Amino acid sequence: MNLILFGPPGSGKGTQAEILINKYNIVQISTGDMLREEVKLGTELGKTAKSIMDNGDLVSDEIIMSMIEKRIIKPDCKNGFILDGFPRTLKQAKDLDNILNLFDILIDKVIEINVNENILLKRILKRASESKKTRDDDNSEILKNRIVVYKKDTLPVLEYYKNLNKLYSVDGMQNVAEVSKDIQKILT
Ligand code: AMP
C-alpha cells in the first residue's frame, strides 16, 4: 500500500504516520527528515537546504525530486510507503507521477488531516515552547510562515489529488485515537 499523508505543521501527521508504518509494515518517507539528515551530515545539499528550512520556506523542487527518486526505488519500499511532507508543490506531484509511472508504482490513497487554523496555531506554538529548540524551524514566526507556505504551495496539490479521486479527508481536531480510527476506515 502506497499512501500520501497530508497536513499542515502541527496536524499530528507524524504521529499518524508512525501508527500506519507499524500496522501495515510499510516505510515512512519524510523529505523533512531526509533534509535534516543532510544538514546534520554537513553535505552540500544540507548546506543549501538549511537556511531555506530555517526560514520555513520550501527547498527547491530539483533537490527534493533528486532525493525522492533515489529513495523510492530502494528495496524497503517494496511493501509500500507513506510519503510524509511530500509532494508539497504541484510540480513535485507531477514529477512524482512520472517517476512512479516508470516503475509501475501507484499511489493508492491520499489522506488529508484537516485542522482548524486557529487551534493549529495554538498547538504549534505550544510545540515550539516545549521543544527547547530541537528543530531550528520550531519558533512561532517561522511556524506561521510555514502555514502560509502550506496554504499557497501545498493546498493546490490537494486539489490535484482530488481531481484524480484519490483524496480522503479526516477531521484532525479529534484525539489521536479517533483520527487513527478514521484513517483505518479509509484504508479498509
Ligand atoms: P517537515 O519536517 O516536513 O515539516 O519539513 C521541514 C522543512 O523542510 C520544510 O519547512 C521545508 O523547508 C523543507 N521541506 C521538507 N519537505 C519538502 C518538500 N517536499 N518540498 C520543499 N521543501 C521541503
PDB file of N, CA, C and O in Angstrom, residues 154-164 167:
ATOM      1  N   THR A 154       0.978  24.242  -1.133  1.00  0.00           N
ATOM      2  CA  THR A 154       0.630  22.840  -0.926  1.00  0.00           C
ATOM      3  C   THR A 154      -0.863  22.550  -1.096  1.00  0.00           C
ATOM      4  O   THR A 154      -1.223  21.483  -1.567  1.00  0.00           O
ATOM      5  N   LEU A 155      -1.724  23.518  -0.758  1.00  0.00           N
ATOM      6  CA  LEU A 155      -3.152  23.254  -0.948  1.00  0.00           C
ATOM      7  C   LEU A 155      -3.516  22.922  -2.407  1.00  0.00           C
ATOM      8  O   LEU A 155      -4.359  22.055  -2.635  1.00  0.00           O
ATOM      9  N   PRO A 156      -2.877  23.577  -3.397  1.00  0.00           N
ATOM     10  CA  PRO A 156      -3.176  23.187  -4.787  1.00  0.00           C
ATOM     11  C   PRO A 156      -2.872  21.711  -5.080  1.00  0.00           C
ATOM     12  O   PRO A 156      -3.484  21.107  -5.973  1.00  0.00           O
ATOM     13  N   VAL A 157      -1.945  21.144  -4.328  1.00  0.00           N
ATOM     14  CA  VAL A 157      -1.610  19.729  -4.535  1.00  0.00           C
ATOM     15  C   VAL A 157      -2.803  18.851  -4.116  1.00  0.00           C
ATOM     16  O   VAL A 157      -3.105  17.832  -4.753  1.00  0.00           O
ATOM     17  N   LEU A 158      -3.505  19.299  -3.069  1.00  0.00           N
ATOM     18  CA  LEU A 158      -4.699  18.553  -2.634  1.00  0.00           C
ATOM     19  C   LEU A 158      -5.749  18.549  -3.735  1.00  0.00           C
ATOM     20  O   LEU A 158      -6.399  17.534  -3.999  1.00  0.00           O
ATOM     21  N   GLU A 159      -5.906  19.685  -4.364  1.00  0.00           N
ATOM     22  CA  GLU A 159      -6.854  19.811  -5.471  1.00  0.00           C
ATOM     23  C   GLU A 159      -6.492  18.823  -6.592  1.00  0.00           C
ATOM     24  O   GLU A 159      -7.370  18.183  -7.180  1.00  0.00           O
ATOM     25  N   TYR A 160      -5.213  18.703  -6.828  1.00  0.00           N
ATOM     26  CA  TYR A 160      -4.706  17.795  -7.868  1.00  0.00           C
ATOM     27  C   TYR A 160      -5.135  16.352  -7.588  1.00  0.00           C
ATOM     28  O   TYR A 160      -5.654  15.652  -8.461  1.00  0.00           O
ATOM     29  N   TYR A 161      -4.963  15.927  -6.335  1.00  0.00           N
ATOM     30  CA  TYR A 161      -5.337  14.545  -5.999  1.00  0.00           C
ATOM     31  C   TYR A 161      -6.853  14.368  -5.899  1.00  0.00           C
ATOM     32  O   TYR A 161      -7.364  13.275  -6.126  1.00  0.00           O
ATOM     33  N   LYS A 162      -7.536  15.448  -5.562  1.00  0.00           N
ATOM     34  CA  LYS A 162      -8.996  15.404  -5.523  1.00  0.00           C
ATOM     35  C   LYS A 162      -9.527  15.104  -6.925  1.00  0.00           C
ATOM     36  O   LYS A 162     -10.403  14.263  -7.109  1.00  0.00           O
ATOM     37  N   ASN A 163      -8.939  15.774  -7.912  1.00  0.00           N
ATOM     38  CA  ASN A 163      -9.368  15.554  -9.296  1.00  0.00           C
ATOM     39  C   ASN A 163      -9.046  14.153  -9.787  1.00  0.00           C
ATOM     40  O   ASN A 163      -9.669  13.655 -10.725  1.00  0.00           O
ATOM     41  N   LEU A 164      -8.078  13.516  -9.156  1.00  0.00           N
ATOM     42  CA  LEU A 164      -7.740  12.128  -9.512  1.00  0.00           C
ATOM     43  C   LEU A 164      -8.553  11.126  -8.684  1.00  0.00           C
ATOM     44  O   LEU A 164      -8.317   9.920  -8.749  1.00  0.00           O
ATOM     45  N   LEU A 167      -8.273  11.603  -3.071  1.00  0.00           N
ATOM     46  CA  LEU A 167      -8.170  12.365  -1.827  1.00  0.00           C
ATOM     47  C   LEU A 167      -9.249  11.992  -0.810  1.00  0.00           C
ATOM     48  O   LEU A 167     -10.429  11.955  -1.120  1.00  0.00           O
TER      49      LEU A 167
END
